[in-house]
Short mmCIF file of C-alpha atoms in Angstrom, two decimals:
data_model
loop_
_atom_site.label_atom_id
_atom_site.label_comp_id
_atom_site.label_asym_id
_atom_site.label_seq_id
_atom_site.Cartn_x
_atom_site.Cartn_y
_atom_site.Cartn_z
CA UNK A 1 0.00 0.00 0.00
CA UNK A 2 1.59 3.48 -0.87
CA UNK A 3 1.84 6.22 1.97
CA UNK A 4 -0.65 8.99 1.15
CA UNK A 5 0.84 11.96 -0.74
CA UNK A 6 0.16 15.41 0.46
CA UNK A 7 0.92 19.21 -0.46
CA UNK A 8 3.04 21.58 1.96
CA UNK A 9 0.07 23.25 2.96
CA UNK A 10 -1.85 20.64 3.36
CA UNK A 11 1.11 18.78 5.22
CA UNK A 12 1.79 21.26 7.51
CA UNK A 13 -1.94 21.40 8.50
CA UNK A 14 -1.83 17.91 9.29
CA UNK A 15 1.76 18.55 11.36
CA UNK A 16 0.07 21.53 13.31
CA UNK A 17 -3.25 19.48 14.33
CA UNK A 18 -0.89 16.72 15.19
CA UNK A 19 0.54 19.03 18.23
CA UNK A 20 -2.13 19.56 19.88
CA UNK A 21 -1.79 15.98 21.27
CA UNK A 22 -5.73 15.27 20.71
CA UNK A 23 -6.53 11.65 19.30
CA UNK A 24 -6.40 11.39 16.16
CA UNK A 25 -10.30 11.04 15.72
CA UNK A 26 -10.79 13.94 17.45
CA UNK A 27 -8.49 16.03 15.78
CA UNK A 28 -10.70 15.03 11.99
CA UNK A 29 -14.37 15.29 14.03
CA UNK A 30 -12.91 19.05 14.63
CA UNK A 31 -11.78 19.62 11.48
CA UNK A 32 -14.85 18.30 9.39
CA UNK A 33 -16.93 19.86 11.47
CA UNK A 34 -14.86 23.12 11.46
CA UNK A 35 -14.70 23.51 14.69
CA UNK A 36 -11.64 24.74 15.64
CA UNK A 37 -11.69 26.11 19.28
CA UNK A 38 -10.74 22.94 21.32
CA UNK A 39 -7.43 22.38 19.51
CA UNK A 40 -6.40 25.96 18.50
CA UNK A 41 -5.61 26.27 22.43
CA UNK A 42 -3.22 22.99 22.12
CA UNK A 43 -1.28 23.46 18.94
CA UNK A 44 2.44 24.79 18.13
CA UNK A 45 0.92 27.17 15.53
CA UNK A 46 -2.46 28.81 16.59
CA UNK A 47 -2.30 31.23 14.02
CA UNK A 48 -2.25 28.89 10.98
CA UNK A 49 -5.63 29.04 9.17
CA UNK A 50 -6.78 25.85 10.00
CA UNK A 51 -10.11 26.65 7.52
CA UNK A 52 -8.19 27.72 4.23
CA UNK A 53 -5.70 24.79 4.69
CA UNK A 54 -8.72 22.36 4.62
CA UNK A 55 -9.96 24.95 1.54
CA UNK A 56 -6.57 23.94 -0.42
CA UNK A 57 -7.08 19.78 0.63
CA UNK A 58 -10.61 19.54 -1.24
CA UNK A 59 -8.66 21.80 -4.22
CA UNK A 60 -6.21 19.69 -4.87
CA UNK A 61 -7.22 16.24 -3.37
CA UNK A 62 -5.26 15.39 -0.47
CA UNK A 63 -6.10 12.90 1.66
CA UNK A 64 -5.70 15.05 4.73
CA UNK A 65 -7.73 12.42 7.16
CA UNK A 66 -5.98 9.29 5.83
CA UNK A 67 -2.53 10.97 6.95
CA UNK A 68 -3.60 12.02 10.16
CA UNK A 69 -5.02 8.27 10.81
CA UNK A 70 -1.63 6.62 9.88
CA UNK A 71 0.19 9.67 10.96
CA UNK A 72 2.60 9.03 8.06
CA UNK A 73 2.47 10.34 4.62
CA UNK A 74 4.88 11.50 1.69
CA UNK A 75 5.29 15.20 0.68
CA UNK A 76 4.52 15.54 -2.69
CA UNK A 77 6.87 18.15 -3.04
CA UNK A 78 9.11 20.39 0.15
CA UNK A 79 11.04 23.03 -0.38
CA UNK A 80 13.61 23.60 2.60
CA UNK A 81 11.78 26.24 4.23
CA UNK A 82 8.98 23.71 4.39
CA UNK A 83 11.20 21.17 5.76
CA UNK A 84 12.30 23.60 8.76
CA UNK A 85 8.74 23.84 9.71
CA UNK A 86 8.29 20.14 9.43
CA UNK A 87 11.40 19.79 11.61
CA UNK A 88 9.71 21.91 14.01
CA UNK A 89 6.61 20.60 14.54
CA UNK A 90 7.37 16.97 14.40
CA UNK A 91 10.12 16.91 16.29
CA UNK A 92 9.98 20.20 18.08
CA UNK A 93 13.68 20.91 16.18
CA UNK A 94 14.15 25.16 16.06
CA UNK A 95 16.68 26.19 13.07
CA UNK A 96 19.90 28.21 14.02
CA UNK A 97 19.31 26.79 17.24
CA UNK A 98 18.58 22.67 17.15
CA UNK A 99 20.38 22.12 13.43
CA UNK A 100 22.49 24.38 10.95
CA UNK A 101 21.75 24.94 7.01
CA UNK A 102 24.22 25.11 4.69
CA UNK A 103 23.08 26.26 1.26
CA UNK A 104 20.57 23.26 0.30
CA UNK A 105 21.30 20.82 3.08
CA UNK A 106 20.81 21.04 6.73
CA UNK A 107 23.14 19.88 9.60
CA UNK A 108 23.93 18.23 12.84
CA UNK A 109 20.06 17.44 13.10
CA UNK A 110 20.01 15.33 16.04
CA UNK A 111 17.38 13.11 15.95
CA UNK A 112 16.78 9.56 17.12
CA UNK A 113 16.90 5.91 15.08
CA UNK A 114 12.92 5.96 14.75
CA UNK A 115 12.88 10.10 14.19
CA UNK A 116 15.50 9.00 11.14
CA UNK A 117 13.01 6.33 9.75
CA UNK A 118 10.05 8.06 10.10
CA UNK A 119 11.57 11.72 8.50
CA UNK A 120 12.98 9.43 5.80
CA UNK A 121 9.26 8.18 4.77
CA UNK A 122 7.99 11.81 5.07
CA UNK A 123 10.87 13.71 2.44
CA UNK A 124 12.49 10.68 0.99
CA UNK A 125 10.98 11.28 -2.41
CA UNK A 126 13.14 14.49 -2.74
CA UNK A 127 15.43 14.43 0.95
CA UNK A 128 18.53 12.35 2.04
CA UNK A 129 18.89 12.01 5.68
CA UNK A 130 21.65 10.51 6.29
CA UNK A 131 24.05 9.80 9.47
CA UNK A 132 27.30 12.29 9.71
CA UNK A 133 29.32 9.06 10.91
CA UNK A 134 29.00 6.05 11.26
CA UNK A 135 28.34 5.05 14.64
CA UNK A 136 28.28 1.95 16.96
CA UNK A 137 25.69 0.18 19.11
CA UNK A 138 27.91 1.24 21.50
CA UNK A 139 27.65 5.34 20.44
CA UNK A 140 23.37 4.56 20.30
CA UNK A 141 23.30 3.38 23.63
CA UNK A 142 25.37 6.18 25.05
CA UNK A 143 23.33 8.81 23.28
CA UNK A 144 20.04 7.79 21.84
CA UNK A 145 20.04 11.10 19.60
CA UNK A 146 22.24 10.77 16.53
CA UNK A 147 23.36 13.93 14.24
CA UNK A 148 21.89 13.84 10.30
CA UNK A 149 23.07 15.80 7.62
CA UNK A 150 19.73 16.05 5.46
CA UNK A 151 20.02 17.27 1.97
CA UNK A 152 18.95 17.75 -1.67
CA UNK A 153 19.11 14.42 -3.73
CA UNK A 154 18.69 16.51 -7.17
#
């Protein structure tokens, strides 16, 4: 079965509702029923317009529910502005503060093995994450947060 592909906007609606911490069921009851007041309160981004992201998902098609069910999905495209914010609400990551960029590629992201695998499903269409070294069982166990370099592949 292929993961659900999904438009910044769209994506980053699904990243902000994700925040609030709310079940998953009653994060899409809210949001079909537009009623945004009980998670609004909760989430990293308050300001987003929860209504005119859920305007652009019936435009275009995205399967905005199915994502938020699996809580996995592919970007259909991310530019790296886009993955910042993802950074940031997924794994509460801050740029120039929790990771560096470097032209198209950003650096000593420290995130853990299942962070790696999961940010790897989300931007692998167009993203490399990759380890800066190789490390060790021994280097896992002694820090369960590993650095990335994450980058361009094109």
């Amino acid at each position: 079965m292929s993961r659900v592909q999904l438009s910044i906007p769209v994506a980053l609606l699904v990243e902000n509702v994700l925040t609030s911490g709310e079940p998953s069921e009653v994060i899409i009851d809210g949001l079909l029923r537009k009623d945004f007041s009980h998670l609004l309160s909760k989430v990293k981004e308050p300001m987003m317009d929860l209504g005119d992201r859920l305007g652009i998902a019936a435009e275009v098609g995205d399967n905005w529910e199915e994502a938020i069910r699996e809580g996995v999905y592919e970007f259909k495209f991310l530019h790296m502005n886009a993955l910042k914010r993802l950074l940031y609400f997924r794994f509460d990551l801050k740029a120039d503060q929790d990771f560096i960029q470097e032209d198209l590629s950003l650096k000593q992201v420290h995130l853990t093995l299942k962070e790696i695998e999961l940010l790897q499903l989300l931007v692998g269409r167009q993203w490399m994450v990759q380890k800066e070294k190789q490390y060790t069982d021994q280097d896992i166990d002694a820090s369960p947060r590993i650095p990335v370099h994450i980058r361009l592949k094109y």
